[in-house]
Every structure is written in structure tokens, then in C-alpha cells.
CSV table of C-alpha atoms in Angstrom, one decimal:
chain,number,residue,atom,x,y,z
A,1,UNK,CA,119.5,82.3,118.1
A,2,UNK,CA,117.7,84.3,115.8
A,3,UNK,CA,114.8,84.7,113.9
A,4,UNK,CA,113.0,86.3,111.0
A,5,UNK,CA,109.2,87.3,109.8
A,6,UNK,CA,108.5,89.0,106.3
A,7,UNK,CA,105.5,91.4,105.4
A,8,UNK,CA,102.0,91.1,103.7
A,9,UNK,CA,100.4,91.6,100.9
A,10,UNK,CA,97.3,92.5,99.9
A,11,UNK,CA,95.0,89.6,99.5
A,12,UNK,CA,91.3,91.5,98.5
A,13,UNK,CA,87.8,90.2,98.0
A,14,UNK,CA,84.9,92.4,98.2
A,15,UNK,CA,83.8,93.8,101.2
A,16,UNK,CA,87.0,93.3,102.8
A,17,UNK,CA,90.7,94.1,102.9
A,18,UNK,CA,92.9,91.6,104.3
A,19,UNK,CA,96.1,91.4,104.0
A,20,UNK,CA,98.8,88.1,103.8
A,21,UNK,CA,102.3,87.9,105.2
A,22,UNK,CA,104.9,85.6,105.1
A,23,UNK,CA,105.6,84.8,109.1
A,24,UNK,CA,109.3,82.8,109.0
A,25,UNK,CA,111.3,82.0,111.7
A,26,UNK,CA,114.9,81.1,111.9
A,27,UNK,CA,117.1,79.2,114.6
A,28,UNK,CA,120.7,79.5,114.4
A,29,UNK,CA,123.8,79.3,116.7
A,30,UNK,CA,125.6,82.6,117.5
A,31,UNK,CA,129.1,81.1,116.8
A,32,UNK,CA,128.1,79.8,113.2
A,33,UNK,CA,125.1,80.8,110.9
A,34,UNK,CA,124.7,77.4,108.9
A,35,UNK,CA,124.8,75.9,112.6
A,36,UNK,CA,123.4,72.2,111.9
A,37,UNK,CA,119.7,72.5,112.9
A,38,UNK,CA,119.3,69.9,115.6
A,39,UNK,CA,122.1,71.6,117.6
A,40,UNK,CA,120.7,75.0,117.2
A,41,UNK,CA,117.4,73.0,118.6
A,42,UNK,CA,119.3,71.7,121.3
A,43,UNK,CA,121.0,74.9,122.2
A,44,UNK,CA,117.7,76.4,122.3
A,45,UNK,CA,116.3,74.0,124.4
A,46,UNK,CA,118.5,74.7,127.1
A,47,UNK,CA,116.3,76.0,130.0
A,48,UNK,CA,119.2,76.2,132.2
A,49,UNK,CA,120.3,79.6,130.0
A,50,UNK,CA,118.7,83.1,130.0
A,51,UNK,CA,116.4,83.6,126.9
A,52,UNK,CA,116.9,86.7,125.0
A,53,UNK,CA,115.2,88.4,122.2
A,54,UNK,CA,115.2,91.4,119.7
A,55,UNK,CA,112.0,91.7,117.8
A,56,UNK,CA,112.7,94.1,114.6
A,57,UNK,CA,110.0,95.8,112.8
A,58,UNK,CA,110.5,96.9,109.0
A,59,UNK,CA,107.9,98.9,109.0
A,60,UNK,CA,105.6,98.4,105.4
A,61,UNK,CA,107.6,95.7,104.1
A,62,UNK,CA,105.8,93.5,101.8
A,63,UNK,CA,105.5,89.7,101.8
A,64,UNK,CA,107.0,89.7,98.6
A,65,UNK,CA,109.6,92.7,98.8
A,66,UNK,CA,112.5,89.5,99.2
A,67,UNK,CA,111.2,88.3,95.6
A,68,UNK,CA,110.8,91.9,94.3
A,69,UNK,CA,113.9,93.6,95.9
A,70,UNK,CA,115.8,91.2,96.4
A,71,UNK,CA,118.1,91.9,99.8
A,72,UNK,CA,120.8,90.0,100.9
A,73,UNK,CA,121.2,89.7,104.0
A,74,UNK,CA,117.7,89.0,104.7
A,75,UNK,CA,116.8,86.6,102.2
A,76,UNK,CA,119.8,84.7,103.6
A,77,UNK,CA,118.1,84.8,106.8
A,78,UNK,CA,114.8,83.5,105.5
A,79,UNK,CA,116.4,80.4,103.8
A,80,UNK,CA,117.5,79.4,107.0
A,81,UNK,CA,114.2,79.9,108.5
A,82,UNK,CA,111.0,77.6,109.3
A,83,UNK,CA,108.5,79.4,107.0
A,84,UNK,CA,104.6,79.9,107.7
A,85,UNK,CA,103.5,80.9,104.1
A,86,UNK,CA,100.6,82.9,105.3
A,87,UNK,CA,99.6,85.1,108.5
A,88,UNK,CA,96.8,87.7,107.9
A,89,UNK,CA,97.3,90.8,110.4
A,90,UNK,CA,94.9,92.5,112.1
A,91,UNK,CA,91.9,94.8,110.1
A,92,UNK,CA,93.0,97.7,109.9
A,93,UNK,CA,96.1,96.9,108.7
A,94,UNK,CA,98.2,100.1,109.3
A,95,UNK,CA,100.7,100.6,111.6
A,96,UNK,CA,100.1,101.6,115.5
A,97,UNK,CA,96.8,99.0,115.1
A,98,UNK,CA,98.9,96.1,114.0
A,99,UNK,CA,102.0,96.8,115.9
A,100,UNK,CA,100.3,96.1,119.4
A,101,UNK,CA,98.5,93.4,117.9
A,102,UNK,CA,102.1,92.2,117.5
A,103,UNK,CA,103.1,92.6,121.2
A,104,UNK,CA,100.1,92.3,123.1
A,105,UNK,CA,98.3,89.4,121.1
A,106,UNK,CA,95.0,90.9,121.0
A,107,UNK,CA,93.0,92.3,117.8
A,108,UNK,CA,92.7,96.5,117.5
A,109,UNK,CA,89.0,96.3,119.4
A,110,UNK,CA,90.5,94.2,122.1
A,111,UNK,CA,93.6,96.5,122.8
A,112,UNK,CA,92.2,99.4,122.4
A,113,UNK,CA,94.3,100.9,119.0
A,114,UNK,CA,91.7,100.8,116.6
A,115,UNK,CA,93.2,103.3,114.2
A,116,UNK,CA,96.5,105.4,113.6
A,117,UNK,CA,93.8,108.2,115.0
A,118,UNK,CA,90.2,107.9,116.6
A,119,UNK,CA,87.9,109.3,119.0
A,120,UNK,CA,87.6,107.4,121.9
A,121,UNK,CA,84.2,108.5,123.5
A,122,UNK,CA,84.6,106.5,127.1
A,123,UNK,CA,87.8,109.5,127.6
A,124,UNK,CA,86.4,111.9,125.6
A,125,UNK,CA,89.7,112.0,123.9
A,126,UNK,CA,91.1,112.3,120.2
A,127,UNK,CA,94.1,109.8,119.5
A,128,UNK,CA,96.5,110.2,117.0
A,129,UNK,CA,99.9,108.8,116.6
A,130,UNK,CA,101.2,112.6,116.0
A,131,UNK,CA,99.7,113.6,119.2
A,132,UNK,CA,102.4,113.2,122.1
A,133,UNK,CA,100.1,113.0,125.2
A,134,UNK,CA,97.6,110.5,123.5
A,135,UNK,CA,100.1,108.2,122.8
A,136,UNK,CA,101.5,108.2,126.2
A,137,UNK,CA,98.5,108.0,128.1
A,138,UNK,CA,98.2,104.3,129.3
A,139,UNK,CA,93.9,104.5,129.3
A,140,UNK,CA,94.0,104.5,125.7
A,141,UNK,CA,95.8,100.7,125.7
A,142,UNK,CA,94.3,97.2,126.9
A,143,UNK,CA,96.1,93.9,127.4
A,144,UNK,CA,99.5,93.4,128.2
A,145,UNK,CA,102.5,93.8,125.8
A,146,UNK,CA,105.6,92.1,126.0
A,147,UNK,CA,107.4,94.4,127.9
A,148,UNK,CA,105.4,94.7,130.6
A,149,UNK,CA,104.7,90.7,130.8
A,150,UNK,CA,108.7,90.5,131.0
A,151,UNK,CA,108.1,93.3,133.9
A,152,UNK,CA,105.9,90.8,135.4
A,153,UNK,CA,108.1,88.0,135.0
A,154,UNK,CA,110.8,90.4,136.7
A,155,UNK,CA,112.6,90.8,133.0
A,156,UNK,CA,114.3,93.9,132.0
A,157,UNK,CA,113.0,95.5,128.6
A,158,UNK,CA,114.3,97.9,126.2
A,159,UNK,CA,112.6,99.6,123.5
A,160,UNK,CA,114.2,101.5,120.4
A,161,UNK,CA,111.1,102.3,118.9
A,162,UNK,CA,107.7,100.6,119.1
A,163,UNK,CA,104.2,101.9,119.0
A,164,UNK,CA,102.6,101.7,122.5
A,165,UNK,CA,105.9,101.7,124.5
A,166,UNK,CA,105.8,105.1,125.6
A,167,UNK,CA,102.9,104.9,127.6
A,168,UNK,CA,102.3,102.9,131.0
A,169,UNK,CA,100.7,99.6,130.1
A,170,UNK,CA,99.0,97.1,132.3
A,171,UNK,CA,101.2,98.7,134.9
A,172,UNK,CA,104.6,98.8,133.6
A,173,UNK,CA,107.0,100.7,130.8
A,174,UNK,CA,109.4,99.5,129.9
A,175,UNK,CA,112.4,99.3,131.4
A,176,UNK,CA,114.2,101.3,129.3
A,177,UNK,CA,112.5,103.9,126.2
A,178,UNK,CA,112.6,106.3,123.9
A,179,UNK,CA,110.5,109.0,122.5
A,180,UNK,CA,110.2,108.5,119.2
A,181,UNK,CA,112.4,110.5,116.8
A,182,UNK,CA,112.9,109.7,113.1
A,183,UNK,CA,115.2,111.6,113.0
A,184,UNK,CA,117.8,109.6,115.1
A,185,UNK,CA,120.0,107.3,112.5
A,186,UNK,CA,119.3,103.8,112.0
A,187,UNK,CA,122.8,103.2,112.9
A,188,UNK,CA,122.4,105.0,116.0
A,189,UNK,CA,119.3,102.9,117.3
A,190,UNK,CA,121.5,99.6,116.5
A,191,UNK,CA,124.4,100.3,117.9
A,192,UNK,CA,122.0,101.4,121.6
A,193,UNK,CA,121.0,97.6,120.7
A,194,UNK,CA,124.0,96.1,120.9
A,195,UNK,CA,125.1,98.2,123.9
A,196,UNK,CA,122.5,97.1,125.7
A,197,UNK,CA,123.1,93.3,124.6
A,198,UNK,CA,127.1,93.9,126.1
A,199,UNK,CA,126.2,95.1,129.4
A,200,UNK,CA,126.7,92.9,132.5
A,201,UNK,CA,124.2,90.4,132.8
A,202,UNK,CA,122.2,91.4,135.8
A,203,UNK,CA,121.7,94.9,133.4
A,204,UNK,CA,121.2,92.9,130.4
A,205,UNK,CA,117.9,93.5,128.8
A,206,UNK,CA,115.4,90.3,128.1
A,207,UNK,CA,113.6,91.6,125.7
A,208,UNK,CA,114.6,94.6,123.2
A,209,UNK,CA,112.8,96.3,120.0
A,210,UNK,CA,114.0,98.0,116.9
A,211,UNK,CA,111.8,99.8,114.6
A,212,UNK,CA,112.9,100.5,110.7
A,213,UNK,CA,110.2,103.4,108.9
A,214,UNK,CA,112.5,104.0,105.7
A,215,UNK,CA,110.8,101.3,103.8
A,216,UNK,CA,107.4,102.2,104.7
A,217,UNK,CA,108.0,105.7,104.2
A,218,UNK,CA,109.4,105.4,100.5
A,219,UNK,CA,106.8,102.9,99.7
A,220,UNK,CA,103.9,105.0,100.6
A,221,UNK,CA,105.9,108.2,98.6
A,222,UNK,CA,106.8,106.5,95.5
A,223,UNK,CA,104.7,103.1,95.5
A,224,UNK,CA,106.3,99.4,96.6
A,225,UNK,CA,108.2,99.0,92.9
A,226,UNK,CA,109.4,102.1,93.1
A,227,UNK,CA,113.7,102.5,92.9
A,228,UNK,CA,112.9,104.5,96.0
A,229,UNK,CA,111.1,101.6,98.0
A,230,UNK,CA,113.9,99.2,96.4
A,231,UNK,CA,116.8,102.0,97.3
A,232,UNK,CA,115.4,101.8,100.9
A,233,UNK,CA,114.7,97.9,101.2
A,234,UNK,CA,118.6,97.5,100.5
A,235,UNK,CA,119.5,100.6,102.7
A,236,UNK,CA,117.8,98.3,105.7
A,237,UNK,CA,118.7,95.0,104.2
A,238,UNK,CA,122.6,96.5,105.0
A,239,UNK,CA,121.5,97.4,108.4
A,240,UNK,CA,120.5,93.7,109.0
A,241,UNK,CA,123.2,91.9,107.6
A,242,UNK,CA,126.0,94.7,110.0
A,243,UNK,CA,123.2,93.7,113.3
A,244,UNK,CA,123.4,90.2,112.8
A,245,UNK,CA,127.1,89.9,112.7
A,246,UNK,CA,127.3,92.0,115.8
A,247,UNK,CA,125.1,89.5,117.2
A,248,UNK,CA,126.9,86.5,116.5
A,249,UNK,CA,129.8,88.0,118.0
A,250,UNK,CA,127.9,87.9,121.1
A,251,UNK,CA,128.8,84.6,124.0
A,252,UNK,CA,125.0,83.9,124.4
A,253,UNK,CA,122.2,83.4,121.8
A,254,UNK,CA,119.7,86.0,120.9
A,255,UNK,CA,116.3,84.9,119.4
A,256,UNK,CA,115.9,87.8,116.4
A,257,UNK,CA,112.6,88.3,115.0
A,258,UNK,CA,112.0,90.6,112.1
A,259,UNK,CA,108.2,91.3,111.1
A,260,UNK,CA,106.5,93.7,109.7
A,261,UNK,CA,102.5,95.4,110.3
A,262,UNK,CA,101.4,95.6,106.9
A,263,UNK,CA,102.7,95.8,103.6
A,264,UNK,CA,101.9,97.6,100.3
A,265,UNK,CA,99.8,98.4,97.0
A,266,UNK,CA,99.7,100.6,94.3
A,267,UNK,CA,96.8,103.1,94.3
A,268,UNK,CA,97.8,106.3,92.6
A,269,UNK,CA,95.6,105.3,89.9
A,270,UNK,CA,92.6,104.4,92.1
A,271,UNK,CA,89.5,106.4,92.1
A,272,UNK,CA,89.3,108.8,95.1
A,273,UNK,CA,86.0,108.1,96.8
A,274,UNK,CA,85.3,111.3,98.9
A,275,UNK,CA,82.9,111.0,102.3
A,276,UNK,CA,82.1,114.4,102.1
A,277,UNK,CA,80.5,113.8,98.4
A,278,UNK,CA,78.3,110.9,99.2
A,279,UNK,CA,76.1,113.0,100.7
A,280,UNK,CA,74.9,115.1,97.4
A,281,UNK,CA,73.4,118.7,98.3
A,282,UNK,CA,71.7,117.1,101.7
A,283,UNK,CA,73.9,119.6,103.8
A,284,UNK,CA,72.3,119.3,106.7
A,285,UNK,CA,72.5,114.9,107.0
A,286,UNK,CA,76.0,115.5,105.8
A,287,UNK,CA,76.5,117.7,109.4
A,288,UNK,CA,75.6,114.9,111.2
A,289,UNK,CA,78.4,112.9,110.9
A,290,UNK,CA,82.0,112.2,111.5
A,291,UNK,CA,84.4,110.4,109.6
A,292,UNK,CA,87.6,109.2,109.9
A,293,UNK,CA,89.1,108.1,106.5
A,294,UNK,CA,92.1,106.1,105.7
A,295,UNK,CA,92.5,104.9,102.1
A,296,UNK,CA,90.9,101.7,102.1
A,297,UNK,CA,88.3,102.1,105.1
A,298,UNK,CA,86.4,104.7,107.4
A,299,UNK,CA,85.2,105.1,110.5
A,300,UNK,CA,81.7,106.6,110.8
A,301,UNK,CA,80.4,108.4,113.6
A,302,UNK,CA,76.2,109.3,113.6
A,303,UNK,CA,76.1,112.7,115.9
A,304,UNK,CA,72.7,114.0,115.0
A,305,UNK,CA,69.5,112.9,117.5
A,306,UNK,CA,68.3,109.9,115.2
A,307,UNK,CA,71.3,108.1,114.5
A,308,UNK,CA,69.6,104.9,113.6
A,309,UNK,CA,67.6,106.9,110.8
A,310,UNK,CA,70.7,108.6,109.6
A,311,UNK,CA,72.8,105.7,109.4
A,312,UNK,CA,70.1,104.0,107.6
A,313,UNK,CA,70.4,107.1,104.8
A,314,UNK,CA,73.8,107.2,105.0
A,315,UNK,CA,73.7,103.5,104.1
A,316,UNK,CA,71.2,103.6,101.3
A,317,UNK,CA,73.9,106.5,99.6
A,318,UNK,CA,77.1,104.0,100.2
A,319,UNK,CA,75.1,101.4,98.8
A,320,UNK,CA,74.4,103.5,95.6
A,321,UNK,CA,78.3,104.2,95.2
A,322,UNK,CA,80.3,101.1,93.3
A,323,UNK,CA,83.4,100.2,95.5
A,324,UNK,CA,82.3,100.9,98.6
A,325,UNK,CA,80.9,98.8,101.2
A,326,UNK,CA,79.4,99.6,104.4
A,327,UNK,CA,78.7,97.6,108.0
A,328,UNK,CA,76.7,98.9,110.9
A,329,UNK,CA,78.6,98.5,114.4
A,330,UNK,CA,77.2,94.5,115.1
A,331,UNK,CA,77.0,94.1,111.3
A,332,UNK,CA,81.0,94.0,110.7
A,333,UNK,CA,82.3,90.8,109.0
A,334,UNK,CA,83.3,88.3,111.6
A,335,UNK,CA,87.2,88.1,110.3
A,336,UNK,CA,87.7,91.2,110.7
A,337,UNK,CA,87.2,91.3,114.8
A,338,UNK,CA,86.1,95.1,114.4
A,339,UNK,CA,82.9,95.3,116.4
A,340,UNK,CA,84.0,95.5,119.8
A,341,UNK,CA,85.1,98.5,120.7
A,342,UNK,CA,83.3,102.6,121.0
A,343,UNK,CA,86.0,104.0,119.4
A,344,UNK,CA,85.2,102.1,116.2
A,345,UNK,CA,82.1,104.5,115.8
A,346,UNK,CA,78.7,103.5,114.8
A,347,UNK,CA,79.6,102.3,111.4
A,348,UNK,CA,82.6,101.4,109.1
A,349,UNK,CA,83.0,102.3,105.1
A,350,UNK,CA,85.4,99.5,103.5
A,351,UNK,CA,86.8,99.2,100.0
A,352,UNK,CA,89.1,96.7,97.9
A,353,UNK,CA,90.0,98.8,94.8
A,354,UNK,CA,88.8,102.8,95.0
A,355,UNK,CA,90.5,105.2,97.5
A,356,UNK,CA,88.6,106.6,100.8
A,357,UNK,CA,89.4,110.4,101.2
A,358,UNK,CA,87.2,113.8,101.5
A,359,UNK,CA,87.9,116.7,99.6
A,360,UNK,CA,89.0,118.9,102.6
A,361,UNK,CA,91.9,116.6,102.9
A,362,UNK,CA,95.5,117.7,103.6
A,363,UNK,CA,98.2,116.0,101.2
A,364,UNK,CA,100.0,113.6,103.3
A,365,UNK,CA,102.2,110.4,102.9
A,366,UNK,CA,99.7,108.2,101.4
A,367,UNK,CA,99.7,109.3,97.5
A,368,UNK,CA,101.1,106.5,95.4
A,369,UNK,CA,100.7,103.4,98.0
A,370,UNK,CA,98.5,102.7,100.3
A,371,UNK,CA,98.3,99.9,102.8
């Protein structure tokens, strides 16, 4: 039994970036993929059998990429799939934040992610998803993913990838890990998939992940219509259709999931906004605070002995800048559930169309795209 779940697009109104994506899920019979639908039901009704699943992130693949790029093996996979049109991920939408939203259930202030990096002032401790011991220290993460609720529900788990799942959550690892690697072939990680799908049952892993970056890596290089980003959407698409026939080899059914965190738009021509600019020559209210910029929002943090007073000034400057909003910690928009946690700061910057950066930025990934 398998499944699948496209990626999102950008769906912007003012003051806030959300993001869309297509959540589809598909039921099929191992022996037979156009498996009439009310036997694949019935087969997957059938409590008496022990459930297992693969959940497959493409990391960065927009709602739209089967439409755009038009892969195979996936699209094949959709059309056999019950479709939800539209699922808006977690604010922000960028990758660690939205993949333990994925496994866990809970919004980034709930579980503790806010960010791809933040300060977190309750452990005094930076967090960045480059940084090795942040990301596997456990007091960073809240709630429980899925691999340690199968741990709880004496499951084994396996993960090939998957933000969070190097750390000790709620308890538990899981059962079996890796450190992540990009360097380690795509066909590598599938074939450790399907190895750990053959062993003996009492071995056998419940619950197993698989995490793609080649699409979200091209897409943020050269843009989401780029031949690059369609180059790697049918690099991966391969990888899918080769996976699922090694699955439906397999004598018991496998629920497959494929999602995706966030997907993709087109910002080289944006207009950089830069934090460090808003400020004008007022050096010294400039030296009072902290930000963390990611393209389409910040995170503000008021260091100086008056923070209300600052923020207020701080405020008054965004206010003056077109494209940019900004929400006091209490103040941020209830659909984005981003007001609950300290390591959000004391204030957020948000924008739809203009591009959040400081001049003293290092070039990175995020040139053409952006999430």
C-alpha cells in the first residue's frame, strides 16, 4: 500500500507568507498498481496484518512541479491517489521547521524548531541545522515524532534522513539512523530502504524515512523553472518510479507517503531589503538588536535596556519601508501560530514580494528562489 503528497506553492497576501500544497494520497495493492480500489481498501483494512510505512520527503518540491515538470512516475502515482487540493504548512515555511511539523504534528513554536537557525534563550544556545551538536541535542525538540511514538508502541524505526532524527526525542531515537551526509547517493539511501523492508519480520522496521535535497537544492540555485530544477525533478522522479517497483515486489503492503516542506518562487529580481539599513545613521539603536533574516521573514531580538522603547522605534522605521511588515511577540497574526515560543525573539519582520537580507551577508543557496 502506498501513498503520495505533492509540494506548495506560494499563496501571498500582505502581511503574510503562506504557502499551499497539494496533500494526495494513494492506496494500492503491492501485487498490482491499478489494484481495484475497494480491494486495496479491504487489504488495508486488515488489522490482523502488521502496518508498514515509508514516508519520503522531496525536499522543495512545488505543488505544481507535476504540472510544470512533468515526472512520470510520480504523476502516475498521484492519479491514483485521493487528492486534498490544498494543505498550507507551517509559518516559516523552510525546511527543519516544517519537517517536524510533518512528524510530530505540532506547529514550529510548539516543537520547539522555529527556524533553520535561532537563539534559543531558555539554553542559552544557538541552533543551526549546520551545527552538529545543536541538532542532536534533544532539549532543543518538543512533542513526539513518529519514531519515537512507534518506540512507544514497541515499533522499530528507521531513518535515512530526516530533520530531528538524530537527536533523542521524547525519550527515544530511532531505532535505526544516520548522520546526515549529502553526499551518500540517492541510490545508496534506497537500496538501505529496501534492505531494511527484506529483513526477517521480527527486524523489520515499522516505520522508515527517505529524504531527497536535489530538487530543493537546484531550485534554490537556478529558480523552480529552471532546466536545472526540471533536470533534478526527473533525476528523483527515476528514483521513485525504480523504489516503487522494488516495493511491489515485496509479500506485504507498504503505505508510501511522499511530501514535501515547502516549495518555491522566483525572487532574483526582488528588491533586497537589508536589516542593517533600516536603521539609517542611528548606530547606536541599530547595536541593540539581533536579527535573524531568511528571505521572506526575520526574527528580531531587542538587547538594549529599554526594549519596549526600541522596538517601538524599530517599528515606526519598518513601518516607513514599503514591503515590509512587522509584529510584536503577542501581535503575530493568528494563522501563523508564531507567538509561542522565546526563541521566536521579541519581534518578527514579514514580507510577500521584497527580499529580507543585511549587507554583511555571506552568499549562500538562496539567490534565484526562495521559499
Amino acid at each position: 500500500m502506498h501513498a503520495w503528497l505533492p509540494v506548495p506553492t506560494i499563496k501571498s497576501q500582505y502581511k503574510r507568507v503562506i504557502q499551499a500544497f497539494s496533500l494526495t494520497v494513494s492506496f494500492f495493492a503491492t501485487t498490482s498498481i491499478a489494484a481495484d480500489l475497494t480491494q486495496t481498501a479491504k487489504t488495508a483494512i486488515n488489522h490482523n496484518s502488521e502496518p508498514y510505512v515509508l514516508m519520503i520527503s522531496i525536499d522543495g518540491y512545488r505543488h505544481d512541479y507535476n504540472e510544470v515538470h512533468k515526472p512520470k512516475y510520480i504523476t502516475e502515482f498521484a492519479e491514483k491517489s485521493a487528492t486534498v487540493n490544498q494543505l498550507m504548512p507551517s509559518f516559516p515555511t523552510v525546511t527543519f521547521p516544517n519537517h517536524l511539523t510533518l512528524v510530530t504534528g505540532l506547529y514550529p513554536s510548539n516543537h520547539g524548531i522555529v527556524a533553520n537557525r535561532f537563539y534559543n534563550p531558555t539554553l542559552d544556545r544557538h541552533y543551526a541545522l549546520s551545527d552538529r551538536d545543536a541538532v542532536t541535542d534533544g532539549r532543543f525538540y518538543q512533542g513526539v515524532p513518529l519514531w519515537s511514538l512507534a518506540a512507544q508502541q514497541d515499533m522499530k524505526s528507521a531513518t535515512y534522513f530526516w530533520p530531528g532524527s538524530e537527536a533523542e526525542i521524547a525519550g527515544h531515537r530511532p531505532t535505526y539512523w544516520y548522520t546526515y551526509d549529502g553526499r551518500i547517493p540517492n541510490e545508496d539511501r534506497i537500496k538501505q530502504v529496501i534492505d531494511w523492508f527484506e529483513l526477517p519480520k521480527q527486524q523489520r522496521r515499522n516505520f522508515v524515512t527517505l529524504y531527497f535535497s536535489d530538487v530543493d537544492s537546484a531550485g534554490h540555485h537556478h529558480g523552480p523553472l529552471a532546466q536545472q530544477t526540471y533536470d533534478a525533478v526527473q533525476y528523483i522522479d527515476s528514483l521513485i518510479g525504480s523504489l516503487l517497483a522494488q516495493i511491489e515486489t515485496l509479500p506485504f503492503d507498504v503505505n508510501v507517503i511522499i511530501t514535501s516542506d515547502h516549495g518555491m518562487a522566483k525572487v532574483d529580481e526582488f528588491q533586497r531589503i537589508y536589516t542593517d539599513k533600516l536603521f539609517g545613521d542611528n548606530e547606536a539603536l541599530k547595536s541593540r538588536f539581533t536579527f535573524i533574516n531568511d528571505a521572506a521573514y526575520s526574527m528580531v531580538r531587542a538587547n538594549g535596556k529599554d526594549k519596549q522603547q526600541d522596538l517601538l522605534a524599530l517599528e515606526k522605521l519598518v513601518n516607513d519601508t514599503e514591503g515590509l511588515a512587522f509584529y510584536l511577540k503577542g501581535s503575530v497574526p493568528n494563522n501563523l501560530h508564531f507567538d509561542a515560543n522565546p526563541s521566536i525573539g521579541d519581534a518578527i519582520l514579514v514580507t510577500n514580494d521584497h527580499y529580507i537580507t543585511s549587507t554583511t551577508a555571506k552568499p549562500g543557496v538562496i539567490r534565484q528562489a526562495r521559499v
